[in-house]
Coordinates of C-alpha atoms in Angstrom, one line a residue:
Chain A
M1 CA 20.1 14.5 17.0
A2 CA 18.6 16.2 14.4
I3 CA 19.7 17.9 11.5
E4 CA 20.9 21.3 11.9
Q5 CA 19.1 23.9 9.3
Q6 CA 20.5 25.5 6.9
E7 CA 19.6 27.7 4.5
D8 CA 18.4 25.8 2.0
K9 CA 17.1 23.0 3.2
I10 CA 17.7 19.9 1.6
K11 CA 16.2 17.8 -0.6
I12 CA 14.8 15.0 -1.5
G13 CA 12.7 12.9 -3.9
V14 CA 10.3 11.0 -2.8
L15 CA 8.8 9.0 -5.9
A16 CA 5.5 8.9 -5.7
L17 CA 4.1 5.2 -8.2
Q18 CA 2.6 3.8 -5.7
G19 CA 3.2 2.8 -1.7
S20 CA 4.3 4.8 1.6
F21 CA 5.7 7.8 0.2
R22 CA 3.8 9.7 1.6
E23 CA 4.9 8.7 5.2
H24 CA 8.6 9.3 3.9
C25 CA 7.6 12.5 2.8
S26 CA 6.2 13.2 6.3
M27 CA 9.4 11.5 7.9
I28 CA 11.8 13.9 5.4
R29 CA 9.9 17.2 6.9
R30 CA 10.1 15.5 10.7
C31 CA 14.3 16.0 9.5
G32 CA 14.1 19.0 8.7
G33 CA 14.4 18.4 4.7
E34 CA 12.0 19.2 2.2
A35 CA 10.3 16.2 0.3
V36 CA 8.8 16.2 -2.6
E37 CA 6.5 13.6 -5.1
I38 CA 8.1 12.5 -7.7
R39 CA 5.3 11.3 -10.6
S40 CA 7.8 12.5 -13.5
A41 CA 11.2 13.2 -15.2
S42 CA 10.6 17.1 -14.3
Q43 CA 9.8 17.0 -11.1
L44 CA 13.4 14.5 -10.1
E45 CA 14.9 19.0 -11.2
G46 CA 17.5 20.0 -7.9
C47 CA 16.5 16.7 -5.7
Q48 CA 20.1 16.1 -3.9
G49 CA 18.7 12.4 -2.7
M50 CA 16.2 10.2 -4.5
I51 CA 13.9 7.7 -2.0
I52 CA 11.9 4.6 -3.4
P53 CA 9.5 4.0 -1.0
G54 CA 7.8 -0.3 0.1
G55 CA 5.3 -0.8 -2.3
E56 CA 4.8 -3.3 -5.3
S57 CA 8.3 -3.3 -7.1
T58 CA 6.1 -5.0 -10.0
T59 CA 2.9 -2.0 -10.3
M60 CA 5.9 0.0 -9.2
A61 CA 7.9 -0.5 -12.7
N62 CA 5.0 -1.3 -14.4
I63 CA 4.2 3.0 -13.9
A64 CA 8.1 4.2 -14.3
R65 CA 8.9 2.0 -17.4
R66 CA 5.5 3.3 -19.1
W67 CA 6.4 7.0 -18.7
N68 CA 9.3 6.4 -19.0
L69 CA 11.2 7.5 -16.0
F70 CA 13.7 4.1 -15.5
D71 CA 15.8 6.6 -18.1
A72 CA 15.7 10.0 -15.6
L73 CA 16.1 7.3 -12.2
R74 CA 19.4 6.0 -13.6
E75 CA 20.5 9.0 -15.2
F76 CA 20.4 10.4 -11.5
E77 CA 22.3 7.4 -9.8
D78 CA 24.0 6.8 -12.4
E79 CA 26.7 9.7 -11.8
G80 CA 27.1 9.1 -8.5
E81 CA 26.7 12.8 -6.9
R82 CA 23.4 11.6 -5.8
C83 CA 21.6 9.7 -3.1
V84 CA 19.2 6.6 -4.1
W85 CA 17.7 4.9 -0.3
G86 CA 15.7 2.4 -1.7
T87 CA 13.0 0.8 1.0
C88 CA 11.2 -2.9 0.4
A89 CA 10.1 -2.2 -2.8
G90 CA 12.9 -0.7 -3.4
L91 CA 15.8 -2.4 -2.5
I92 CA 14.7 -4.6 -5.9
F93 CA 14.7 -1.6 -7.7
L94 CA 18.4 -0.7 -6.4
A95 CA 19.9 -4.0 -6.5
D96 CA 21.9 -5.5 -9.6
R97 CA 20.1 -10.0 -9.5
I98 CA 16.8 -10.3 -7.9
E99 CA 18.4 -14.4 -7.7
Q100 CA 14.5 -15.4 -6.7
G101 CA 10.6 -14.7 -7.1
A102 CA 10.8 -11.9 -10.6
K103 CA 7.6 -11.5 -12.1
Q104 CA 7.0 -13.6 -15.1
G105 CA 9.7 -12.1 -17.9
G106 CA 11.0 -10.4 -15.9
Q107 CA 11.5 -7.0 -13.9
E108 CA 13.6 -3.9 -15.0
L109 CA 15.8 -3.4 -12.5
L110 CA 16.5 0.1 -12.2
G111 CA 20.8 -1.4 -10.1
G112 CA 23.4 0.3 -9.1
I113 CA 24.0 -2.5 -5.1
N114 CA 25.9 -5.6 -5.6
V115 CA 23.5 -7.5 -4.6
D116 CA 21.6 -11.1 -5.1
V117 CA 17.9 -9.7 -3.7
S118 CA 14.7 -13.1 -2.9
R119 CA 11.7 -11.6 -3.3
N120 CA 9.1 -12.2 -0.9
F121 CA 12.1 -14.0 0.7
F122 CA 10.1 -14.7 4.4
G123 CA 6.7 -16.8 2.3
S124 CA 3.4 -14.5 1.8
Q125 CA 1.6 -11.5 3.3
I126 CA 0.8 -14.3 6.9
D127 CA 4.7 -14.0 7.5
S128 CA 5.2 -11.0 7.8
F129 CA 6.4 -10.0 10.8
E130 CA 8.3 -6.8 13.4
T131 CA 10.9 -7.2 15.4
T132 CA 14.2 -5.4 16.7
I133 CA 17.1 -5.8 15.1
P134 CA 20.6 -4.5 16.0
C135 CA 21.8 -2.1 13.2
D136 CA 24.1 -0.6 12.6
I137 CA 23.5 2.9 11.3
P138 CA 26.5 5.3 10.0
G139 CA 27.4 8.2 11.9
C140 CA 25.3 7.2 14.7
S141 CA 26.4 8.6 18.1
E142 CA 24.4 5.8 19.9
N143 CA 26.6 2.5 21.4
D144 CA 24.5 -1.0 20.0
V145 CA 22.6 1.0 18.3
K146 CA 19.2 -1.6 18.0
C147 CA 16.2 -1.1 15.5
R148 CA 12.2 -1.9 15.6
A149 CA 11.8 -3.0 11.7
I150 CA 8.4 -4.2 10.2
F151 CA 8.9 -6.7 7.0
I152 CA 6.2 -6.8 5.3
R153 CA 6.4 -9.5 2.4
A154 CA 9.9 -8.0 2.7
P155 CA 12.9 -9.8 0.5
A156 CA 16.1 -10.5 1.7
I157 CA 19.5 -9.9 0.7
K158 CA 21.5 -13.4 0.1
K159 CA 24.7 -13.0 -1.2
V160 CA 26.8 -9.7 -1.5
G161 CA 29.5 -8.5 -3.5
E162 CA 32.2 -7.1 -3.6
N163 CA 31.8 -3.0 -1.6
V164 CA 29.2 -3.5 -0.1
E165 CA 28.7 -2.0 3.5
V166 CA 26.3 -4.2 5.6
L167 CA 24.1 -2.6 8.5
A168 CA 21.8 -4.9 9.6
K169 CA 20.7 -9.0 9.2
Y170 CA 18.3 -11.1 10.8
Y171 CA 19.2 -13.8 12.5
L172 CA 16.8 -17.3 11.4
S173 CA 15.9 -19.1 14.3
E174 CA 15.7 -22.6 13.7
E175 CA 11.9 -23.4 13.2
K176 CA 12.6 -20.3 10.7
K177 CA 15.1 -22.3 8.9
K178 CA 13.0 -25.8 9.1
E179 CA 9.8 -24.0 7.7
M180 CA 11.8 -22.3 5.3
G181 CA 14.1 -25.2 4.3
V182 CA 17.0 -23.8 3.7
D183 CA 20.9 -24.0 5.3
I184 CA 21.8 -20.6 6.2
E185 CA 22.0 -18.5 9.5
S186 CA 21.1 -15.3 8.8
V187 CA 20.3 -12.8 5.6
V188 CA 21.2 -9.3 4.9
V189 CA 18.7 -6.5 5.7
A190 CA 20.5 -3.4 5.0
V191 CA 23.3 -2.1 3.1
K192 CA 25.1 0.5 1.5
Q193 CA 26.7 1.0 -1.3
K194 CA 29.0 4.2 -1.5
N195 CA 25.5 6.3 -2.1
L196 CA 23.0 3.8 -2.0
L197 CA 21.2 3.0 0.7
A198 CA 18.6 0.0 1.0
T199 CA 16.4 -1.7 3.6
S200 CA 14.5 -5.0 3.6
F201 CA 12.2 -3.2 6.4
H202 CA 10.4 0.2 6.9
P203 CA 12.0 3.1 9.5
E204 CA 8.6 4.6 7.1
L205 CA 6.1 3.0 9.4
T206 CA 7.9 3.5 12.5
S207 CA 8.2 6.6 15.1
D208 CA 12.1 5.6 14.1
L209 CA 14.1 8.4 12.5
R210 CA 17.5 6.8 12.5
W211 CA 17.1 5.9 8.8
H212 CA 15.9 9.1 7.3
E213 CA 19.2 11.4 9.2
L214 CA 21.8 8.4 7.6
F215 CA 19.4 9.5 4.8
M216 CA 19.7 13.3 4.9
R217 CA 23.2 13.4 6.5
M218 CA 24.4 11.6 3.1
S219 CA 22.7 13.5 0.7
K220 CA 23.9 16.5 3.3
G221 CA 26.7 17.3 0.3
C222 CA 25.2 15.8 -2.8
K223 CA 24.8 18.6 -6.2
P224 CA 21.3 19.1 -7.2
F225 CA 20.0 18.0 -10.2
Q226 CA 19.9 18.6 -13.3
S227 CA 19.5 16.6 -15.8
K228 CA 20.7 16.6 -19.7
L229 CA 19.5 13.7 -20.7
A230 CA 15.4 15.9 -20.5
K231 CA 14.1 18.6 -23.7
V232 CA 12.9 20.9 -22.4
G233 CA 9.0 21.4 -23.4
E234 CA 8.7 18.0 -23.9
D235 CA 8.2 17.6 -20.5
R236 CA 4.6 18.5 -19.1
K237 CA 5.1 20.3 -15.1
P238 CA 3.1 18.9 -12.5
E239 CA -0.2 20.9 -13.0
E240 CA -1.2 23.2 -10.1
F241 CA -4.5 21.8 -9.5
Q242 CA -6.2 21.0 -5.5
P243 CA -7.9 18.3 -4.9
L244 CA -10.7 18.3 -2.6
Y245 CA -9.3 16.4 0.0
T246 CA -5.5 17.2 1.0
H247 CA -4.3 13.5 3.1
P248 CA -2.7 13.7 6.3
D249 CA -0.2 10.9 7.0
L250 CA -1.1 7.7 8.6
P251 CA 1.4 6.6 11.7
V252 CA 1.6 3.0 12.2
F253 CA 3.5 1.9 14.6
K254 CA 4.2 -0.1 17.9
D255 CA 4.0 2.9 20.6
Q256 CA 1.2 4.5 19.2
V257 CA -2.2 5.0 20.3
I258 CA -4.1 2.8 18.1
A259 CA -1.8 -0.8 19.3
D260 CA -3.3 0.3 22.7
V261 CA -7.3 0.5 21.5
M262 CA -6.5 -2.9 19.7
K263 CA -5.4 -4.8 22.3
Chain B
M1 CA 24.0 -15.7 17.9
S2 CA 20.8 -17.4 17.6
G3 CA 17.4 -15.8 15.9
N4 CA 15.6 -13.2 16.7
T5 CA 13.9 -13.6 19.3
D6 CA 10.8 -11.4 19.8
V7 CA 9.1 -11.7 16.7
E8 CA 5.2 -10.4 16.2
K9 CA 3.6 -11.9 13.9
G10 CA 0.2 -11.0 12.9
N11 CA -0.1 -7.1 14.7
F12 CA -1.7 -4.1 13.9
A13 CA 1.1 -2.7 12.1
V14 CA 2.0 -5.7 10.1
K15 CA -1.9 -5.7 9.5
A16 CA -2.2 -2.5 8.5
G17 CA 1.4 -2.5 7.8
L18 CA 0.4 -3.9 3.7
A19 CA -2.6 -1.9 3.1
Q20 CA 0.3 1.0 3.6
M21 CA 1.9 -0.1 0.1
L22 CA -1.0 -0.9 -1.3
K23 CA -1.3 3.2 -1.5
G24 CA -2.1 5.0 -4.3
G25 CA -2.9 1.4 -6.5
V26 CA -5.6 0.2 -8.5
I27 CA -7.0 -3.7 -7.0
M28 CA -8.7 -5.8 -9.5
D29 CA -11.6 -8.5 -9.8
V30 CA -10.0 -11.5 -11.8
V31 CA -11.9 -14.9 -12.1
N32 CA -9.0 -16.9 -13.7
V33 CA -5.3 -17.1 -14.2
E34 CA -5.2 -14.9 -17.8
Q35 CA -7.1 -11.6 -15.4
A36 CA -4.7 -12.3 -13.2
R37 CA -1.7 -12.0 -15.0
I38 CA -3.4 -9.0 -17.1
A39 CA -4.4 -7.1 -14.0
E40 CA -1.0 -7.8 -13.0
E41 CA 1.5 -6.2 -16.4
A42 CA -1.0 -3.0 -16.1
G43 CA 0.0 -2.9 -13.4
A44 CA -2.9 -4.1 -10.3
V45 CA -1.4 -3.4 -6.9
A46 CA -3.2 -6.8 -5.9
V47 CA -5.9 -8.6 -7.4
M48 CA -9.0 -10.4 -5.8
A49 CA -9.5 -13.9 -7.6
L50 CA -13.1 -14.8 -7.3
E51 CA -15.2 -17.5 -9.6
R52 CA -17.8 -14.2 -10.7
V53 CA -17.2 -10.7 -10.8
P54 CA -20.5 -8.9 -9.2
A55 CA -21.9 -8.4 -12.1
D56 CA -22.8 -11.7 -13.0
I57 CA -23.3 -12.4 -9.4
R58 CA -26.1 -9.6 -9.8
K59 CA -27.2 -11.4 -13.3
D60 CA -27.6 -14.9 -11.8
G61 CA -29.0 -14.0 -8.5
G62 CA -28.7 -17.4 -5.3
V63 CA -26.2 -17.4 -3.3
A64 CA -22.9 -16.1 -4.0
R65 CA -20.1 -18.2 -2.1
M66 CA -16.0 -18.6 -1.0
S67 CA -13.9 -19.4 -4.3
D68 CA -12.9 -23.0 -5.3
P69 CA -9.4 -22.9 -3.5
T70 CA -8.1 -24.7 -6.1
M71 CA -8.5 -21.2 -8.4
I72 CA -7.5 -19.4 -5.8
K73 CA -4.5 -21.4 -5.5
L74 CA -3.5 -20.7 -9.4
I75 CA -4.1 -17.2 -9.1
K76 CA -1.3 -17.3 -6.6
E77 CA 2.1 -19.3 -8.1
A78 CA 0.7 -16.6 -11.2
V79 CA 1.5 -13.7 -10.4
T80 CA 3.5 -12.2 -7.8
I81 CA 1.2 -9.2 -6.2
P82 CA -0.1 -9.5 -3.7
V83 CA -3.5 -12.1 -3.8
M84 CA -7.0 -11.2 -2.0
A85 CA -10.3 -13.3 -1.3
K86 CA -13.4 -12.5 -0.8
A87 CA -15.4 -14.9 1.8
R88 CA -18.9 -13.8 3.7
I89 CA -19.8 -12.3 6.5
G90 CA -19.6 -13.6 10.0
H91 CA -18.8 -16.2 8.1
F92 CA -15.2 -17.2 10.3
V93 CA -15.1 -20.9 8.3
E94 CA -14.6 -19.6 4.9
A95 CA -11.6 -17.1 6.6
Q96 CA -10.1 -19.7 8.2
V97 CA -9.6 -22.1 4.9
L98 CA -7.8 -19.3 3.3
E99 CA -5.8 -18.3 5.8
S100 CA -4.5 -21.4 5.0
I101 CA -4.1 -21.8 1.3
G102 CA -2.4 -18.9 3.0
I103 CA -4.1 -15.6 0.9
D104 CA -2.4 -12.1 1.6
Y105 CA -5.3 -10.8 2.3
I106 CA -9.2 -11.5 3.2
D107 CA -12.1 -9.2 2.1
E108 CA -15.1 -10.1 4.4
S109 CA -17.2 -9.2 2.1
E110 CA -21.4 -7.5 1.1
V111 CA -20.5 -8.6 -2.1
L112 CA -20.7 -12.6 -0.8
T113 CA -24.5 -13.9 0.4
P114 CA -23.5 -12.8 4.5
A115 CA -24.1 -15.8 6.3
D116 CA -24.6 -14.6 9.3
E117 CA -26.7 -11.4 9.4
I118 CA -26.1 -10.3 13.1
N119 CA -22.6 -11.2 13.4
H120 CA -19.1 -10.1 11.5
I121 CA -16.5 -12.0 11.2
N122 CA -14.2 -12.1 14.8
K123 CA -10.3 -10.3 13.0
H124 CA -8.5 -10.8 15.6
K125 CA -8.4 -14.2 16.0
F126 CA -7.0 -14.3 12.3
K127 CA -3.0 -13.8 11.8
V128 CA -3.7 -12.5 7.4
P129 CA -5.6 -9.0 7.4
V130 CA -8.6 -8.7 6.8
L131 CA -10.9 -5.4 5.0
C132 CA -13.8 -4.6 5.5
G133 CA -16.5 -2.5 3.9
C134 CA -18.4 0.5 5.3
R135 CA -20.6 3.2 4.2
D136 CA -20.2 6.2 7.1
L137 CA -17.9 6.8 9.2
G138 CA -19.6 4.5 12.6
E139 CA -20.1 1.2 10.2
A140 CA -15.8 1.3 9.6
L141 CA -15.1 2.1 13.5
R142 CA -17.2 -1.1 13.3
R143 CA -15.3 -3.0 11.7
I144 CA -11.9 -1.7 13.0
A145 CA -13.2 -2.6 16.8
E146 CA -13.1 -6.4 15.5
G147 CA -10.5 -6.3 13.7
C148 CA -10.4 -5.1 10.3
S149 CA -7.3 -3.8 9.2
M150 CA -8.5 -2.7 5.7
I151 CA -11.8 -0.2 4.9
R152 CA -12.8 0.3 1.3
T153 CA -15.8 2.0 1.2
K154 CA -18.9 0.0 -0.1
G155 CA -20.7 1.8 -3.2
E156 CA -23.0 -0.8 -4.8
A157 CA -20.5 -3.6 -6.0
G158 CA -20.6 -4.7 -10.1
T159 CA -23.2 -2.2 -11.0
G160 CA -20.3 0.8 -13.4
N161 CA -22.2 3.1 -11.6
V162 CA -20.0 5.0 -9.3
V163 CA -22.9 7.4 -7.6
E164 CA -22.9 5.6 -3.8
A165 CA -19.2 4.7 -3.4
V166 CA -19.2 9.0 -3.7
R167 CA -22.6 10.0 -1.1
H168 CA -20.5 6.8 1.0
C169 CA -17.3 8.6 0.6
R170 CA -18.6 11.5 1.7
A171 CA -19.7 10.6 3.7
V172 CA -16.8 9.1 6.2
M173 CA -15.0 12.4 4.9
G174 CA -17.6 15.0 6.3
D175 CA -18.1 12.6 9.3
I176 CA -14.3 12.9 10.2
R177 CA -14.2 16.5 9.3
R178 CA -17.4 17.8 11.3
L179 CA -15.5 15.5 14.3
Q180 CA -12.5 17.0 14.1
A181 CA -14.7 20.3 14.7
M182 CA -16.5 19.1 17.5
D183 CA -15.2 19.9 21.5
E184 CA -13.5 17.2 22.8
D185 CA -16.2 16.8 25.3
E186 CA -18.5 16.1 22.7
V187 CA -17.1 13.6 21.7
F188 CA -18.0 10.5 24.0
V189 CA -22.4 12.0 22.5
Y190 CA -20.9 11.5 18.9
A191 CA -19.7 7.8 20.1
K192 CA -22.2 7.1 21.7
E193 CA -24.2 8.9 18.4
I194 CA -22.7 6.5 15.5
R195 CA -21.9 3.7 17.5
A196 CA -18.5 3.3 17.5
P197 CA -16.2 2.8 20.1
Y198 CA -15.4 5.9 22.7
E199 CA -11.6 5.6 21.6
L200 CA -11.4 4.9 18.0
V201 CA -13.8 8.3 18.0
A202 CA -11.4 9.3 19.8
Q203 CA -8.0 8.7 17.2
T204 CA -10.0 9.7 15.2
K205 CA -10.6 13.1 15.3
K206 CA -6.6 13.2 16.6
L207 CA -5.0 11.4 13.6
G208 CA -7.8 13.7 11.0
R209 CA -8.1 10.5 9.4
L210 CA -9.8 7.1 10.1
P211 CA -6.7 5.1 11.9
T212 CA -6.3 2.1 8.9
V213 CA -6.4 2.5 5.0
N214 CA -9.1 4.0 3.3
F215 CA -9.7 2.5 -0.3
A216 CA -13.0 3.2 -2.7
A217 CA -14.9 0.6 -3.8
G218 CA -18.1 -1.0 -5.6
G219 CA -18.5 1.4 -9.2
V220 CA -15.2 2.3 -10.5
A221 CA -15.8 2.1 -14.4
T222 CA -13.8 4.7 -16.0
P223 CA -10.3 6.5 -14.9
A224 CA -12.5 9.2 -14.2
D225 CA -14.0 7.7 -11.8
A226 CA -10.6 6.6 -10.2
A227 CA -9.0 9.9 -10.4
L228 CA -12.5 11.3 -8.4
M229 CA -13.4 8.6 -5.9
M230 CA -8.8 9.2 -5.0
Q231 CA -9.1 13.9 -5.6
L232 CA -12.6 13.0 -2.1
G233 CA -9.6 11.9 -0.5
M234 CA -9.5 7.4 -0.7
D235 CA -6.2 5.9 -0.8
G236 CA -6.5 3.7 -3.0
V237 CA -9.3 2.0 -5.4
F238 CA -10.8 -1.1 -6.6
V239 CA -12.4 -1.9 -10.1
G240 CA -14.4 -4.9 -10.1
S241 CA -16.9 -5.2 -12.8
G242 CA -15.6 -2.0 -15.1
I243 CA -12.7 -4.2 -16.1
F244 CA -13.4 -7.5 -17.5
K245 CA -16.2 -6.3 -18.6
S246 CA -15.6 -3.4 -20.6
G247 CA -14.5 -3.4 -24.0
D248 CA -10.7 -4.1 -24.2
P249 CA -9.8 -4.9 -20.5
A250 CA -5.8 -4.5 -21.2
K251 CA -6.1 -1.5 -21.8
R252 CA -8.7 -0.1 -19.4
A253 CA -7.1 -1.6 -16.7
R254 CA -3.8 0.0 -18.1
A255 CA -5.6 3.1 -18.3
I256 CA -7.6 3.3 -14.5
V257 CA -4.1 2.8 -13.2
Q258 CA -2.5 5.9 -14.5
A259 CA -5.6 8.2 -13.8
V260 CA -5.0 6.6 -9.7
T261 CA -1.4 7.8 -9.7
H262 CA -1.5 11.3 -11.5
Y263 CA -5.0 11.6 -9.6
N264 CA -4.3 15.5 -9.5
D265 CA -3.1 15.8 -13.6
P266 CA -6.8 16.3 -16.0
K267 CA -4.1 15.9 -18.9
I268 CA -3.4 13.0 -18.3
I269 CA -6.5 11.7 -16.9
A270 CA -8.2 12.8 -20.3
E271 CA -4.9 11.4 -22.7
V272 CA -5.2 7.9 -20.8
S273 CA -9.6 8.1 -21.2
C274 CA -9.0 8.3 -24.8
G275 CA -10.4 6.0 -27.4
L276 CA -10.4 3.0 -24.5
G277 CA -13.7 1.1 -26.7
E278 CA -17.0 0.4 -24.9
A279 CA -17.8 0.7 -20.6
M280 CA -19.2 -1.6 -19.1
V281 CA -22.9 -1.6 -19.0
G282 CA -24.2 0.6 -16.0
I283 CA -27.0 -0.1 -13.7
D284 CA -29.3 2.7 -12.1
C285 CA -29.3 2.8 -8.2
K286 CA -32.5 3.7 -8.8
E287 CA -34.5 0.7 -10.5
M288 CA -37.6 -1.6 -9.2
H289 CA -36.0 -4.3 -8.6
F290 CA -32.4 -3.2 -7.7
T291 CA -30.7 -5.5 -4.7
S292 CA -28.4 -3.2 -2.7
Y293 CA -26.0 -5.1 -1.7
A294 CA -24.4 -2.9 1.3
A295 CA -27.9 -2.4 3.3
R296 CA -27.0 -6.1 4.1
S297 CA -24.6 -4.7 7.0
E298 CA -24.2 -2.0 9.3

């Protein structure tokens, strides 16, 4: 189900400080939207939605702070008139509280979603995994929706506060519970709170467009962003500078040829 | 409801996926907890824990091996970003040791003295992802066939001289561009010529890039070096000796991170290049007694 083409495409900014931003941009374009890489505050102008991609949350927060991006991001998010989606590291950005695993000395969050998130909940890279989970994608017409989910050093939501819609859960196996020494049946891995969406897995690393389509539907009626904070001329416009080589997207997912070759 | 059953750990998507999360970032060599914290604060996406940086390995000579696991564990506890460590080429037991202590990524590295001059580690046997160096497309695809899920161009580690990194990057990118221009019928012979599996060569042609993430390494010492590698088409940058062998490591580390994020903006690169203090002393790769690490494996 593709979003119908409008005269003006829905403009989505993807925070491009680091991580899987190119994958998100490519998915947005495949859904018929316009994707913009965000490296400075002025590039947010006119965006109706913004994606905070997977990557290292510590790193992204560091760079964002250095470029004073946090104020712009807060302004973008605050008025509740635009949509923000965080995947993996982005979920950590959007959570109101980090329960465990934060960097020494703390790390700055955007907040907005009333949840307690636990960083690297499933363990380190060796505990990363791919699986199929049942999920509830609002507006998706299929019955019994399932999606392929890739968890990479993923965070998980252990406590969900008021006004938060749970879209997907991950049920822990007995073995996993014992290994981690926890006594909970499941953790929440996808949530929605009004205009904010967060997933602890990576739809951008799969061929599944449904999550991006959901985000496009959410952003459709949103008001394009116009900053009141940014002073004209203070923020540098991005240079129009062509690199020698434009990076093609890197799709890695289960049903790709590469997976067959690797077996 | 019972637990999810069809859980796949350590498949290619998961291994290559971590590397995708590192894209657009800088991975820094560190030798102790203090340096690891500086790297994390500067905005590194990962750290490479090792006993000596390549510049010191060059200076000291002798056999370079895997680091003491104690040191790696201490660094792992101190930072939230992924921690990588090096194993010798072909030394699969060092790789097993690193896997058992829960390292996030293993670098099968030519910077350490090779343990096997003919065979590399069979990386399919590991759940932990392994990255390898390459000098051209054939070498990169041979490593991927062995189960490698992240590639870096080799350059010459510990020299502070970017010339070899550029050579290897240009070689890989040039090979891919030539491959894309080729007729389908010519790919079979081309695969034979570059000694790589046909399927991976065909896949590369289709994608127009390597099927894994590709970082630059070996000789990056300044913000401009890092941005150069990014503009040449790399997904990210390794900086080894360049940071902690320089006058002001914290400042230089921050500057290189910024240059990689804003690699297309010369104004920002100029701004962050100001007043960085002394860069590491470089080595000319054409000197008489120069030992090439890159030539240690193919």
